[in-house]
XYZ file of C-alpha atoms in Angstrom:
311
model
C -0.848 12.568 -13.497
C -2.782 10.747 -16.527
C -2.824 7.741 -18.409
C -1.649 8.469 -21.961
C -0.187 5.180 -22.728
C -1.472 1.935 -24.372
C -1.257 -1.499 -23.039
C 0.954 -4.451 -23.250
C 2.209 -7.341 -21.182
C 4.027 -9.807 -22.664
C 3.589 -13.486 -21.748
C 4.391 -15.527 -24.630
C 6.968 -16.096 -27.157
C 9.703 -18.815 -27.296
C 13.029 -17.967 -26.511
C 16.463 -19.654 -27.232
C 18.621 -21.397 -24.605
C 20.721 -19.141 -22.392
C 22.899 -19.841 -19.662
C 23.987 -16.979 -17.325
C 26.432 -17.389 -14.573
C 26.144 -15.934 -11.030
C 29.435 -16.391 -9.299
C 30.274 -20.017 -9.442
C 26.814 -21.322 -10.119
C 25.261 -21.111 -13.540
C 21.417 -22.039 -14.639
C 20.517 -23.322 -17.989
C 17.191 -21.967 -19.104
C 15.539 -23.464 -22.354
C 11.897 -23.446 -23.786
C 11.582 -27.134 -22.645
C 10.528 -27.047 -18.936
C 8.096 -30.024 -18.476
C 10.480 -32.815 -18.542
C 11.021 -35.144 -15.536
C 9.180 -33.821 -12.414
C 6.911 -31.271 -14.754
C 3.526 -31.542 -15.860
C 1.897 -34.932 -16.290
C 1.820 -36.045 -19.831
C -1.881 -34.940 -21.497
C -2.319 -32.239 -18.861
C -3.275 -28.444 -20.725
C -0.831 -25.818 -20.748
C -1.816 -22.241 -21.113
C -4.322 -22.271 -24.096
C -4.336 -19.805 -27.022
C -7.900 -20.199 -27.268
C -9.511 -17.497 -25.002
C -12.869 -19.511 -24.918
C -11.217 -22.511 -23.275
C -9.311 -20.500 -20.803
C -12.651 -18.716 -19.862
C -14.061 -22.050 -19.360
C -11.544 -23.195 -17.177
C -11.927 -20.195 -15.050
C -15.213 -20.532 -14.640
C -15.963 -24.260 -14.404
C -12.754 -25.326 -12.580
C -11.821 -22.124 -10.709
C -15.343 -20.992 -9.966
C -14.970 -17.612 -11.209
C -17.858 -15.410 -12.153
C -16.890 -13.472 -15.455
C -19.760 -10.696 -16.471
C -21.114 -10.966 -20.185
C -19.510 -7.637 -20.718
C -16.029 -8.639 -20.645
C -14.022 -11.261 -22.534
C -10.502 -12.557 -22.867
C -8.865 -12.328 -26.128
C -5.748 -11.933 -27.905
C -4.474 -8.469 -27.569
C -2.555 -8.198 -31.059
C 0.630 -8.195 -29.395
C 1.314 -11.951 -28.569
C -0.624 -12.114 -25.492
C -4.176 -12.034 -24.069
C -6.229 -9.323 -22.316
C -9.589 -8.263 -20.980
C -11.757 -6.589 -23.424
C -15.270 -4.867 -22.959
C -17.791 -6.680 -25.034
C -20.570 -4.040 -24.485
C -20.698 -0.920 -22.503
C -19.337 -1.008 -19.095
C -20.555 1.269 -16.381
C -17.893 2.997 -14.119
C -17.287 0.803 -11.004
C -19.247 -2.079 -12.708
C -18.171 -5.466 -11.395
C -16.792 -7.380 -14.085
C -15.710 -10.498 -12.291
C -15.944 -12.075 -8.911
C -13.072 -14.543 -7.746
C -13.601 -17.180 -4.994
C -11.016 -16.368 -2.370
C -10.136 -20.098 -2.014
C -9.085 -20.029 -5.525
C -6.419 -17.173 -4.936
C -3.031 -18.451 -4.382
C -2.259 -16.745 -1.045
C 0.788 -17.083 1.138
C -0.682 -18.640 4.401
C -2.449 -21.140 2.338
C 0.365 -21.780 -0.153
C 2.745 -22.614 2.768
C 0.172 -24.782 4.378
C -0.310 -26.565 1.035
C 3.444 -27.332 0.603
C 4.241 -28.049 4.176
C 5.873 -24.602 5.204
C 5.613 -22.639 8.138
C 3.676 -19.263 7.398
C 6.188 -16.213 7.329
C 5.254 -12.901 6.809
C 8.377 -11.713 5.089
C 8.058 -11.158 1.421
C 10.687 -13.452 0.076
C 9.466 -16.353 1.953
C 5.991 -15.738 0.900
C 7.121 -15.856 -2.776
C 8.986 -18.966 -2.399
C 5.755 -20.390 -0.717
C 3.750 -19.403 -3.788
C 6.053 -20.641 -6.141
C 6.595 -23.867 -4.632
C 2.505 -24.084 -4.709
C 2.133 -23.364 -8.195
C 4.604 -26.249 -9.013
C 3.044 -28.912 -6.764
C -0.604 -27.803 -8.094
C 0.765 -28.078 -11.679
C 1.660 -31.627 -11.206
C -1.433 -32.648 -9.212
C -4.300 -34.167 -10.981
C -6.718 -32.552 -8.265
C -6.394 -30.162 -5.319
C -6.366 -26.593 -4.884
C -4.957 -24.425 -7.828
C -4.403 -27.386 -9.879
C -6.180 -25.992 -13.046
C -5.197 -22.629 -12.421
C -1.577 -23.785 -12.658
C -2.295 -25.660 -15.678
C -3.296 -22.461 -17.527
C 0.112 -20.866 -17.091
C 2.436 -20.514 -19.921
C 5.297 -22.837 -18.485
C 6.648 -23.720 -22.006
C 6.317 -20.224 -23.431
C 7.302 -17.697 -20.756
C 9.181 -14.832 -21.709
C 11.116 -12.574 -19.284
C 14.229 -10.545 -19.063
C 15.684 -12.867 -16.288
C 15.211 -15.578 -18.954
C 16.697 -13.839 -22.096
C 19.436 -12.031 -20.402
C 19.383 -9.108 -23.075
C 20.995 -6.754 -20.904
C 23.087 -7.739 -17.866
C 23.555 -4.631 -15.528
C 23.664 -4.443 -11.867
C 19.856 -4.619 -11.603
C 19.766 -7.589 -13.451
C 22.669 -9.485 -11.433
C 20.541 -8.454 -8.235
C 17.190 -9.581 -9.499
C 18.548 -12.696 -11.182
C 20.571 -13.657 -7.846
C 17.429 -13.315 -5.758
C 15.396 -15.327 -8.232
C 17.778 -17.994 -8.587
C 17.986 -18.325 -4.762
C 14.145 -18.636 -4.505
C 14.269 -21.170 -7.309
C 16.764 -23.538 -5.415
C 14.479 -23.300 -2.398
C 11.361 -24.125 -4.625
C 13.181 -27.007 -6.099
C 14.191 -28.498 -2.562
C 10.785 -28.258 -1.380
C 8.986 -29.699 -4.438
C 11.703 -32.224 -5.768
C 11.064 -30.829 -9.145
C 13.763 -29.089 -11.728
C 15.531 -26.287 -10.926
C 14.414 -24.578 -14.520
C 10.667 -25.255 -13.555
C 11.314 -23.584 -10.334
C 12.701 -20.762 -11.591
C 10.061 -20.057 -13.974
C 7.296 -20.515 -10.994
C 9.489 -17.873 -9.117
C 9.062 -15.564 -12.539
C 5.027 -16.367 -12.349
C 4.932 -14.870 -8.912
C 7.129 -11.827 -9.591
C 5.240 -10.834 -12.872
C 1.602 -11.824 -11.836
C 1.159 -11.287 -8.270
C -1.068 -8.782 -6.449
C -0.680 -6.845 -3.248
C -4.195 -7.134 -1.791
C -3.284 -6.095 1.568
C -5.904 -2.996 0.834
C -8.580 -5.582 1.287
C -7.057 -8.135 3.968
C -4.343 -6.286 6.017
C -2.964 -9.436 8.251
C 0.395 -9.493 6.509
C -0.397 -12.412 4.438
C -2.057 -10.874 1.469
C 0.670 -8.504 0.049
C 1.488 -11.490 -2.669
C -1.332 -13.236 -3.988
C -2.028 -14.875 -7.276
C -5.562 -14.439 -8.671
C -7.184 -16.076 -11.615
C -8.428 -13.903 -14.256
C -7.344 -10.732 -12.639
C -3.961 -11.534 -13.697
C -4.966 -11.325 -17.389
C -5.599 -7.685 -16.947
C -2.636 -5.658 -18.791
C -0.787 -2.658 -17.528
C -0.676 0.554 -19.861
C 2.408 1.320 -21.871
C 3.272 3.211 -24.999
C 2.724 0.449 -27.740
C -0.707 1.642 -28.576
C -1.001 5.096 -27.655
C -2.562 6.242 -30.703
C -5.595 3.964 -30.456
C -6.413 5.139 -26.909
C -7.343 8.738 -27.022
C -10.402 8.092 -24.934
C -8.257 7.630 -21.794
C -7.499 11.458 -22.171
C -6.281 13.201 -18.875
C -7.998 11.065 -16.421
C -6.152 10.180 -13.184
C -4.463 6.813 -13.262
C -6.461 5.654 -10.252
C -9.739 6.376 -11.968
C -8.679 5.016 -15.645
C -7.601 1.507 -14.493
C -9.523 -1.491 -12.858
C -9.814 -1.870 -9.174
C -10.608 -4.585 -6.566
C -13.132 -4.974 -3.564
C -14.586 -7.725 -1.759
C -18.295 -8.806 -1.590
C -18.485 -9.787 2.048
C -19.251 -13.448 0.649
C -15.836 -14.814 0.022
C -15.164 -13.418 -3.033
C -12.743 -10.867 -4.659
C -14.594 -8.547 -7.076
C -12.601 -7.006 -10.209
C -14.262 -3.611 -10.964
C -14.200 -1.369 -13.912
C -12.433 1.842 -13.583
C -14.154 4.154 -11.386
C -13.890 7.381 -13.784
C -14.121 5.666 -17.225
C -16.923 3.865 -18.949
C -15.690 1.396 -21.147
C -16.945 1.104 -24.665
C -17.348 -2.134 -26.694
C -13.630 -3.128 -27.601
C -12.117 -1.357 -24.914
C -9.465 -3.148 -22.796
C -9.741 -3.291 -19.259
C -6.254 -2.221 -17.632
C -4.452 -2.461 -14.438
C -1.601 -0.712 -12.637
C 1.289 -2.625 -11.699
C 3.630 0.016 -10.201
C 4.879 3.553 -11.357
C 7.815 2.491 -13.355
C 9.283 6.111 -13.063
C 5.721 7.743 -13.418
C 5.727 10.945 -12.237
C 9.545 11.043 -11.198
C 11.436 14.303 -12.122
C 14.766 12.907 -11.552
C 15.777 11.259 -15.006
C 18.339 8.628 -13.161
C 15.839 7.730 -10.659
C 13.084 7.415 -13.238
C 15.563 5.007 -15.207
C 16.132 2.931 -12.234
C 12.480 2.555 -11.526
C 11.562 1.547 -14.886
C 14.628 -0.957 -14.871
C 13.368 -2.469 -11.689
C 9.723 -2.429 -13.139
C 10.941 -4.398 -16.386
C 12.852 -7.025 -14.207
C 9.934 -7.968 -12.229
C 7.075 -7.742 -14.593
C 8.952 -8.827 -17.920
C 8.714 -5.515 -20.161
C 9.345 -1.782 -20.164
C 6.018 0.235 -20.414
C 7.722 3.194 -21.883
C 9.318 1.042 -24.969
C 7.159 -2.077 -25.306
């Protein structure tokens, strides 16, 4: 297979109020999240200024960012990571302290839960940790949580543009998780639901680095700015050619000194202006059965918030 797509990950953009009903229960979602029980007055939200975001990541989260890359607007309403100079194959472009990553075991400890190894419980722990951190002036992940777009999150589970069986299934699971988060943190169901969506759309499986059952769902500052390929900008990305996916997107390793390292593609040298890509999932890529492909694409959209074949 090859990368013949461009990138887009929608993270911003206001949406209108929507109420969707699941059985006897309904949840009202509006752009105004931070009210009672939300972020403290005066605290920062996700900055549209990439330089300010970089300052927070470096000074407050301890992230080392190479001078060869920078966060900037991607022209599609979001941010991405772009090369500011030539980047060699496999070059380390960022080092993130493990202590700055939101991992299931530490998240559970932070909010007073028992650590469990099932994905649903771990997602709840991470979402609860985000809510608690966003409400805290100090402590682990406080600054990272305040860089997230709590006000401006856009996701199909919020807009309910297409309600099908997959939507109802995902929405029901997300709502149950949000109810649990709200009970744990004592905050609004609305803010809790958005925290769950952050975990769904931004988390990484890092079990290839630490295979202990507690690194399959993790939030990683800086790395979550890396966009997934989609068809939006395909005409501008001819340099990606027919490279295997695994060699055309970024990867992660450890340095043995307490850091997760983000590396440039192993088979592709980045030129100034190139965007660093990540691979969230196949979304039907390589699937021959059109029905199965459509199902996989829909699941991808409901988790990550966009359709890579359309957006």
